[in-house]
PDB file of C-alpha atoms in Angstrom:
ATOM      1  CA  MET Q   1     164.522  85.611-162.593  1.00  0.00           C
ATOM      2  CA  CYS Q   2     165.152  88.710-160.512  1.00  0.00           C
ATOM      3  CA  PRO Q   3     162.429  91.373-160.473  1.00  0.00           C
ATOM      4  CA  PRO Q   4     163.396  94.554-162.348  1.00  0.00           C
ATOM      5  CA  ASN Q   5     162.776  96.641-159.249  1.00  0.00           C
ATOM      6  CA  ALA Q   6     164.093  94.565-156.376  1.00  0.00           C
ATOM      7  CA  SER Q   7     163.298  95.770-152.879  1.00  0.00           C
ATOM      8  CA  SER Q   8     166.145  98.007-151.794  1.00  0.00           C
ATOM      9  CA  CYS Q   9     167.036 100.978-149.649  1.00  0.00           C
ATOM     10  CA  PRO Q  10     168.847 104.184-150.615  1.00  0.00           C
ATOM     11  CA  LEU Q  11     172.478 103.751-149.659  1.00  0.00           C
ATOM     12  CA  HIS Q  12     174.716 106.740-148.968  1.00  0.00           C
ATOM     13  CA  PRO Q  13     177.242 106.898-150.521  1.00  0.00           C
ATOM     14  CA  PRO Q  14     177.768 103.839-152.755  1.00  0.00           C
ATOM     15  CA  MET Q  15     181.469 103.335-153.266  1.00  0.00           C
ATOM     16  CA  GLY Q  16     183.902 100.562-154.039  1.00  0.00           C
ATOM     17  CA  GLY Q  17     183.888  97.521-156.261  1.00  0.00           C
ATOM     18  CA  ASN Q  18     180.398  97.346-157.630  1.00  0.00           C
ATOM     19  CA  SER Q  19     181.280  95.862-161.006  1.00  0.00           C
ATOM     20  CA  CYS Q  20     183.543  93.137-162.291  1.00  0.00           C
ATOM     21  CA  GLY Q  21     186.101  93.728-164.997  1.00  0.00           C
ATOM     22  CA  VAL Q  22     188.667  91.832-167.017  1.00  0.00           C
ATOM     23  CA  THR Q  23     192.017  91.722-165.271  1.00  0.00           C
ATOM     24  CA  PRO Q  24     195.306  92.691-166.884  1.00  0.00           C
ATOM     25  CA  SER Q  25     197.130  89.837-168.560  1.00  0.00           C
ATOM     26  CA  HIS Q  26     200.270  90.339-166.438  1.00  0.00           C
ATOM     27  CA  MET Q  27     200.302  88.802-162.944  1.00  0.00           C
ATOM     28  CA  THR Q  28     202.953  88.765-160.234  1.00  0.00           C
ATOM     29  CA  TRP Q  29     204.292  85.473-158.885  1.00  0.00           C
ATOM     30  CA  ALA Q  30     202.270  86.019-155.699  1.00  0.00           C
ATOM     31  CA  ASP Q  31     199.140  86.576-157.789  1.00  0.00           C
ATOM     32  CA  ARG Q  32     199.772  83.368-159.759  1.00  0.00           C
ATOM     33  CA  THR Q  33     200.303  81.389-156.558  1.00  0.00           C
ATOM     34  CA  GLU Q  34     197.055  82.737-155.114  1.00  0.00           C
ATOM     35  CA  THR Q  35     195.269  81.994-158.389  1.00  0.00           C
ATOM     36  CA  MET Q  36     196.406  78.359-158.363  1.00  0.00           C
ATOM     37  CA  ARG Q  37     195.455  77.939-154.703  1.00  0.00           C
ATOM     38  CA  LEU Q  38     191.983  79.350-155.228  1.00  0.00           C
ATOM     39  CA  THR Q  39     191.411  77.290-158.367  1.00  0.00           C
ATOM     40  CA  ALA Q  40     192.407  74.042-156.641  1.00  0.00           C
ATOM     41  CA  ALA Q  41     190.171  74.829-153.671  1.00  0.00           C
ATOM     42  CA  ARG Q  42     187.108  75.503-155.826  1.00  0.00           C
ATOM     43  CA  LEU Q  43     187.145  72.749-158.432  1.00  0.00           C
ATOM     44  CA  SER Q  44     183.862  70.812-158.560  1.00  0.00           C
ATOM     45  CA  LYS Q  45     182.368  72.698-155.619  1.00  0.00           C
ATOM     46  CA  VAL Q  46     179.319  74.842-156.355  1.00  0.00           C
ATOM     47  CA  LEU Q  47     179.795  78.327-154.951  1.00  0.00           C
ATOM     48  CA  GLN Q  48     177.178  79.676-152.548  1.00  0.00           C
ATOM     49  CA  LEU Q  49     176.609  83.405-152.179  1.00  0.00           C
ATOM     50  CA  THR Q  50     176.243  85.127-148.836  1.00  0.00           C
ATOM     51  CA  LEU Q  51     176.078  88.695-147.575  1.00  0.00           C
ATOM     52  CA  ALA Q  52     178.750  89.826-145.140  1.00  0.00           C
ATOM     53  CA  VAL Q  53     178.693  93.202-143.406  1.00  0.00           C
ATOM     54  CA  ILE Q  54     181.503  94.800-141.428  1.00  0.00           C
ATOM     55  CA  LYS Q  55     179.747  96.974-138.871  1.00  0.00           C
ATOM     56  CA  PRO Q  56     180.516 100.609-137.923  1.00  0.00           C
ATOM     57  CA  ASP Q  57     182.498  99.675-134.797  1.00  0.00           C
ATOM     58  CA  ALA Q  58     185.082  97.886-136.959  1.00  0.00           C
ATOM     59  CA  VAL Q  59     185.057 100.230-139.959  1.00  0.00           C
ATOM     60  CA  ALA Q  60     185.907 103.100-137.591  1.00  0.00           C
ATOM     61  CA  HIS Q  61     189.350 101.523-137.153  1.00  0.00           C
ATOM     62  CA  PRO Q  62     191.208 101.207-140.491  1.00  0.00           C
ATOM     63  CA  LEU Q  63     193.654  98.584-139.222  1.00  0.00           C
ATOM     64  CA  VAL Q  64     190.789  96.402-138.008  1.00  0.00           C
ATOM     65  CA  LEU Q  65     188.968  96.801-141.321  1.00  0.00           C
ATOM     66  CA  GLU Q  66     192.128  95.850-143.198  1.00  0.00           C
ATOM     67  CA  ALA Q  67     192.617  92.802-140.968  1.00  0.00           C
ATOM     68  CA  LEU Q  68     189.035  91.653-141.562  1.00  0.00           C
ATOM     69  CA  HIS Q  69     189.369  92.119-145.317  1.00  0.00           C
ATOM     70  CA  GLN Q  70     192.500  89.982-145.247  1.00  0.00           C
ATOM     71  CA  ARG Q  71     190.748  87.372-143.096  1.00  0.00           C
ATOM     72  CA  ILE Q  72     188.114  87.030-145.826  1.00  0.00           C
ATOM     73  CA  LEU Q  73     190.796  86.428-148.448  1.00  0.00           C
ATOM     74  CA  ASP Q  74     192.764  84.044-146.241  1.00  0.00           C
ATOM     75  CA  ASN Q  75     189.667  81.872-145.796  1.00  0.00           C
ATOM     76  CA  ASN Q  76     189.199  81.252-149.533  1.00  0.00           C
ATOM     77  CA  PHE Q  77     186.161  83.471-150.011  1.00  0.00           C
ATOM     78  CA  VAL Q  78     185.657  84.978-153.446  1.00  0.00           C
ATOM     79  CA  ILE Q  79     184.775  88.668-153.181  1.00  0.00           C
ATOM     80  CA  VAL Q  80     182.102  89.133-155.843  1.00  0.00           C
ATOM     81  CA  ARG Q  81     181.088  92.689-154.897  1.00  0.00           C
ATOM     82  CA  HIS Q  82     181.791  95.123-152.098  1.00  0.00           C
ATOM     83  CA  LYS Q  83     180.784  98.649-151.199  1.00  0.00           C
ATOM     84  CA  ASP Q  84     181.245 101.146-148.381  1.00  0.00           C
ATOM     85  CA  LEU Q  85     178.072 102.885-147.274  1.00  0.00           C
ATOM     86  CA  VAL Q  86     176.286 104.812-144.542  1.00  0.00           C
ATOM     87  CA  TRP Q  87     172.702 104.047-143.590  1.00  0.00           C
ATOM     88  CA  ARG Q  88     169.994 106.492-142.657  1.00  0.00           C
ATOM     89  CA  THR Q  89     167.905 105.519-139.639  1.00  0.00           C
ATOM     90  CA  GLN Q  90     165.002 104.479-141.862  1.00  0.00           C
ATOM     91  CA  ASP Q  91     167.298 102.158-143.839  1.00  0.00           C
ATOM     92  CA  SER Q  92     168.337 100.440-140.630  1.00  0.00           C
ATOM     93  CA  GLU Q  93     164.717 100.189-139.482  1.00  0.00           C
ATOM     94  CA  ARG Q  94     163.719  98.488-142.738  1.00  0.00           C
ATOM     95  CA  PHE Q  95     166.557  95.992-142.683  1.00  0.00           C
ATOM     96  CA  TYR Q  96     165.851  94.954-139.095  1.00  0.00           C
ATOM     97  CA  ALA Q  97     162.051  95.200-139.312  1.00  0.00           C
ATOM     98  CA  GLU Q  98     161.658  91.543-138.276  1.00  0.00           C
ATOM     99  CA  HIS Q  99     163.138  92.438-134.883  1.00  0.00           C
ATOM    100  CA  SER Q 100     160.815  95.399-134.278  1.00  0.00           C
ATOM    101  CA  GLY Q 101     159.492  95.355-130.722  1.00  0.00           C
ATOM    102  CA  ARG Q 102     162.345  93.308-129.282  1.00  0.00           C
ATOM    103  CA  PHE Q 103     164.389  94.796-126.458  1.00  0.00           C
ATOM    104  CA  PHE Q 104     167.515  95.307-128.576  1.00  0.00           C
ATOM    105  CA  TYR Q 105     165.804  96.696-131.693  1.00  0.00           C
ATOM    106  CA  GLN Q 106     166.198 100.441-131.116  1.00  0.00           C
ATOM    107  CA  ARG Q 107     169.775 100.102-129.929  1.00  0.00           C
ATOM    108  CA  LEU Q 108     170.666  98.021-132.982  1.00  0.00           C
ATOM    109  CA  VAL Q 109     168.913 100.375-135.406  1.00  0.00           C
ATOM    110  CA  GLU Q 110     170.700 103.423-134.012  1.00  0.00           C
ATOM    111  CA  PHE Q 111     174.083 101.716-133.972  1.00  0.00           C
ATOM    112  CA  MET Q 112     173.887 100.496-137.572  1.00  0.00           C
ATOM    113  CA  ALA Q 113     173.074 104.048-138.718  1.00  0.00           C
ATOM    114  CA  SER Q 114     175.862 105.587-136.619  1.00  0.00           C
ATOM    115  CA  GLY Q 115     178.667 105.486-139.174  1.00  0.00           C
ATOM    116  CA  PRO Q 116     180.200 103.892-142.260  1.00  0.00           C
ATOM    117  CA  MET Q 117     180.084 100.143-142.811  1.00  0.00           C
ATOM    118  CA  ARG Q 118     181.239  97.774-145.534  1.00  0.00           C
ATOM    119  CA  ALA Q 119     179.095  95.187-147.301  1.00  0.00           C
ATOM    120  CA  TYR Q 120     180.386  92.223-149.290  1.00  0.00           C
ATOM    121  CA  ILE Q 121     178.859  89.617-151.542  1.00  0.00           C
ATOM    122  CA  LEU Q 122     181.027  86.582-150.843  1.00  0.00           C
ATOM    123  CA  ALA Q 123     181.116  83.244-152.636  1.00  0.00           C
ATOM    124  CA  ARG Q 124     182.463  79.922-151.465  1.00  0.00           C
ATOM    125  CA  GLU Q 125     181.265  76.342-151.256  1.00  0.00           C
ATOM    126  CA  ASP Q 126     178.851  76.298-148.289  1.00  0.00           C
ATOM    127  CA  GLY Q 127     179.603  80.002-147.972  1.00  0.00           C
ATOM    128  CA  ILE Q 128     176.829  80.866-145.528  1.00  0.00           C
ATOM    129  CA  ARG Q 129     178.011  78.357-142.952  1.00  0.00           C
ATOM    130  CA  HIS Q 130     181.690  79.154-143.417  1.00  0.00           C
ATOM    131  CA  TRP Q 131     181.182  82.899-142.951  1.00  0.00           C
ATOM    132  CA  ARG Q 132     179.044  82.416-139.860  1.00  0.00           C
ATOM    133  CA  GLU Q 133     181.639  80.075-138.371  1.00  0.00           C
ATOM    134  CA  LEU Q 134     184.352  82.614-139.107  1.00  0.00           C
ATOM    135  CA  MET Q 135     182.318  85.355-137.379  1.00  0.00           C
ATOM    136  CA  GLY Q 136     181.614  83.251-134.295  1.00  0.00           C
ATOM    137  CA  PRO Q 137     178.707  83.454-131.808  1.00  0.00           C
ATOM    138  CA  THR Q 138     176.594  86.619-131.704  1.00  0.00           C
ATOM    139  CA  LYS Q 139     177.332  87.153-128.019  1.00  0.00           C
ATOM    140  CA  VAL Q 140     180.896  88.420-127.713  1.00  0.00           C
ATOM    141  CA  PHE Q 141     181.365  87.014-124.193  1.00  0.00           C
ATOM    142  CA  ARG Q 142     180.449  83.537-125.408  1.00  0.00           C
ATOM    143  CA  ALA Q 143     182.594  83.888-128.521  1.00  0.00           C
ATOM    144  CA  ARG Q 144     185.683  84.694-126.452  1.00  0.00           C
ATOM    145  CA  TYR Q 145     185.285  81.555-124.379  1.00  0.00           C
ATOM    146  CA  THR Q 146     183.996  79.046-126.910  1.00  0.00           C
ATOM    147  CA  SER Q 147     185.465  80.301-130.218  1.00  0.00           C
ATOM    148  CA  PRO Q 148     188.472  82.507-129.398  1.00  0.00           C
ATOM    149  CA  ALA Q 149     189.855  82.457-132.949  1.00  0.00           C
ATOM    150  CA  THR Q 150     186.710  83.977-134.478  1.00  0.00           C
ATOM    151  CA  ILE Q 151     186.170  87.544-135.648  1.00  0.00           C
ATOM    152  CA  ARG Q 152     183.726  88.476-132.901  1.00  0.00           C
ATOM    153  CA  ALA Q 153     185.917  87.005-130.185  1.00  0.00           C
ATOM    154  CA  GLN Q 154     188.918  88.999-131.361  1.00  0.00           C
ATOM    155  CA  PHE Q 155     187.312  92.279-132.400  1.00  0.00           C
ATOM    156  CA  GLY Q 156     183.788  92.428-130.922  1.00  0.00           C
ATOM    157  CA  LEU Q 157     182.971  94.880-128.135  1.00  0.00           C
ATOM    158  CA  THR Q 158     179.373  94.094-127.140  1.00  0.00           C
ATOM    159  CA  ASP Q 159     176.495  91.962-128.417  1.00  0.00           C
ATOM    160  CA  THR Q 160     175.435  94.917-130.612  1.00  0.00           C
ATOM    161  CA  ARG Q 161     178.905  96.201-131.488  1.00  0.00           C
ATOM    162  CA  ASN Q 162     180.023  92.736-132.519  1.00  0.00           C
ATOM    163  CA  THR Q 163     181.949  93.608-135.676  1.00  0.00           C
ATOM    164  CA  ALA Q 164     180.162  91.636-138.386  1.00  0.00           C
ATOM    165  CA  HIS Q 165     176.873  90.380-139.785  1.00  0.00           C
ATOM    166  CA  GLY Q 166     176.193  87.385-142.009  1.00  0.00           C
ATOM    167  CA  SER Q 167     173.150  85.860-143.671  1.00  0.00           C
ATOM    168  CA  ASP Q 168     171.800  82.808-141.834  1.00  0.00           C
ATOM    169  CA  SER Q 169     170.091  80.979-144.707  1.00  0.00           C
ATOM    170  CA  VAL Q 170     169.831  80.846-148.487  1.00  0.00           C
ATOM    171  CA  GLU Q 171     166.591  82.827-148.306  1.00  0.00           C
ATOM    172  CA  SER Q 172     168.015  85.554-146.079  1.00  0.00           C
ATOM    173  CA  ALA Q 173     171.156  85.775-148.224  1.00  0.00           C
ATOM    174  CA  ARG Q 174     169.040  86.393-151.315  1.00  0.00           C
ATOM    175  CA  ARG Q 175     166.938  89.010-149.512  1.00  0.00           C
ATOM    176  CA  GLU Q 176     169.873  90.779-147.881  1.00  0.00           C
ATOM    177  CA  ILE Q 177     171.991  90.853-151.031  1.00  0.00           C
ATOM    178  CA  SER Q 178     169.056  92.481-152.826  1.00  0.00           C
ATOM    179  CA  PHE Q 179     168.760  95.043-150.026  1.00  0.00           C
ATOM    180  CA  PHE Q 180     172.417  96.072-150.106  1.00  0.00           C
ATOM    181  CA  PHE Q 181     173.054  95.492-153.821  1.00  0.00           C
ATOM    182  CA  PRO Q 182     169.757  96.195-155.633  1.00  0.00           C
ATOM    183  CA  ASP Q 183     171.370  95.912-159.080  1.00  0.00           C
ATOM    184  CA  PHE Q 184     172.788  92.442-158.397  1.00  0.00           C
ATOM    185  CA  CYS Q 185     170.735  89.410-159.442  1.00  0.00           C
ATOM    186  CA  VAL Q 186     171.583  86.226-157.546  1.00  0.00           C
ATOM    187  CA  ASP Q 187     169.864  83.945-160.076  1.00  0.00           C
ATOM    188  CA  GLU Q 188     171.633  85.559-163.006  1.00  0.00           C
ATOM    189  CA  TRP Q 189     175.050  85.324-161.331  1.00  0.00           C
ATOM    190  CA  MET Q 190     174.524  81.679-160.402  1.00  0.00           C
ATOM    191  CA  GLU Q 191     173.464  80.796-163.944  1.00  0.00           C
ATOM    192  CA  ARG Q 192     175.912  82.865-165.977  1.00  0.00           C
ATOM    193  CA  GLU Q 193     178.967  83.465-163.801  1.00  0.00           C
ATOM    194  CA  GLU Q 194     179.154  80.847-161.052  1.00  0.00           C
ATOM    195  CA  PRO Q 195     180.411  78.045-163.334  1.00  0.00           C
ATOM    196  CA  SER Q 196     183.237  80.254-164.617  1.00  0.00           C
ATOM    197  CA  PHE Q 197     184.142  81.506-161.149  1.00  0.00           C
ATOM    198  CA  ARG Q 198     184.131  77.931-159.865  1.00  0.00           C
ATOM    199  CA  SER Q 199     186.246  76.339-162.579  1.00  0.00           C
ATOM    200  CA  GLY Q 200     188.144  79.283-164.013  1.00  0.00           C
ATOM    201  CA  GLN Q 201     191.238  80.988-162.691  1.00  0.00           C
ATOM    202  CA  LEU Q 202     190.583  84.025-160.526  1.00  0.00           C
ATOM    203  CA  HIS Q 203     192.632  87.141-160.037  1.00  0.00           C
ATOM    204  CA  PHE Q 204     192.203  89.579-157.160  1.00  0.00           C
ATOM    205  CA  ASP Q 205     191.890  93.094-158.540  1.00  0.00           C
ATOM    206  CA  HIS Q 206     193.632  95.230-155.919  1.00  0.00           C
ATOM    207  CA  GLN Q 207     192.178  98.444-157.310  1.00  0.00           C
ATOM    208  CA  LYS Q 208     188.553  97.303-157.262  1.00  0.00           C
ATOM    209  CA  GLN Q 209     189.119  94.981-154.281  1.00  0.00           C
ATOM    210  CA  ILE Q 210     187.148  92.149-155.880  1.00  0.00           C
ATOM    211  CA  HIS Q 211     187.952  88.878-157.623  1.00  0.00           C
ATOM    212  CA  THR Q 212     187.685  88.732-161.391  1.00  0.00           C
ATOM    213  CA  LEU Q 213     188.258  86.024-163.961  1.00  0.00           C
ATOM    214  CA  SER Q 214     191.795  85.981-165.295  1.00  0.00           C
ATOM    215  CA  ALA Q 215     192.129  86.943-168.946  1.00  0.00           C
ATOM    216  CA  GLN Q 216     193.199  83.438-169.951  1.00  0.00           C
ATOM    217  CA  SER Q 217     190.125  81.747-168.374  1.00  0.00           C
TER     218      SER Q 217
END
């Protein structure tokens, strides 16, 4: 059960696909092809939720943000929720409280409150590991040499301005999802919606920019 008042921060301003809806019954051929591909990829594999954040350095460049959004879709992630937001300094301090006192803490806090960012709840089998592999190493220099096809290698600027964040464990995913999406209950989604998202046919709602269950599922 999720607590009625999950720990969260005020987010300014909440925008974007914060709720799922039923998709229209009509689908283009491209939509049907994508639906079949996603369905085949997900059969019998329990979906795991993770939090993904596109940081201010990437959101500042619309073409980069669009490329990263497409990279998520191309790698068979289900977009369960997403929102665009801007943090206050105190929001950033709370999220990174575990790093307080470390040499990079103040720089990181200030950077994450410096402009708009985008947060996603993503689902995929072994989603935490897959998203972290897609991001690549935290250190951009290392990413460019050891994992040149990753997000941080291709778009990262510095170890702080490294494009993306991802949860590193089931526990941190639960905590971070609650922080960014206080009205979303992981347990409830896993119990009530995960089986349908795993075995049903999905449609990508281009207006809401999230995946929804197709009307025939």
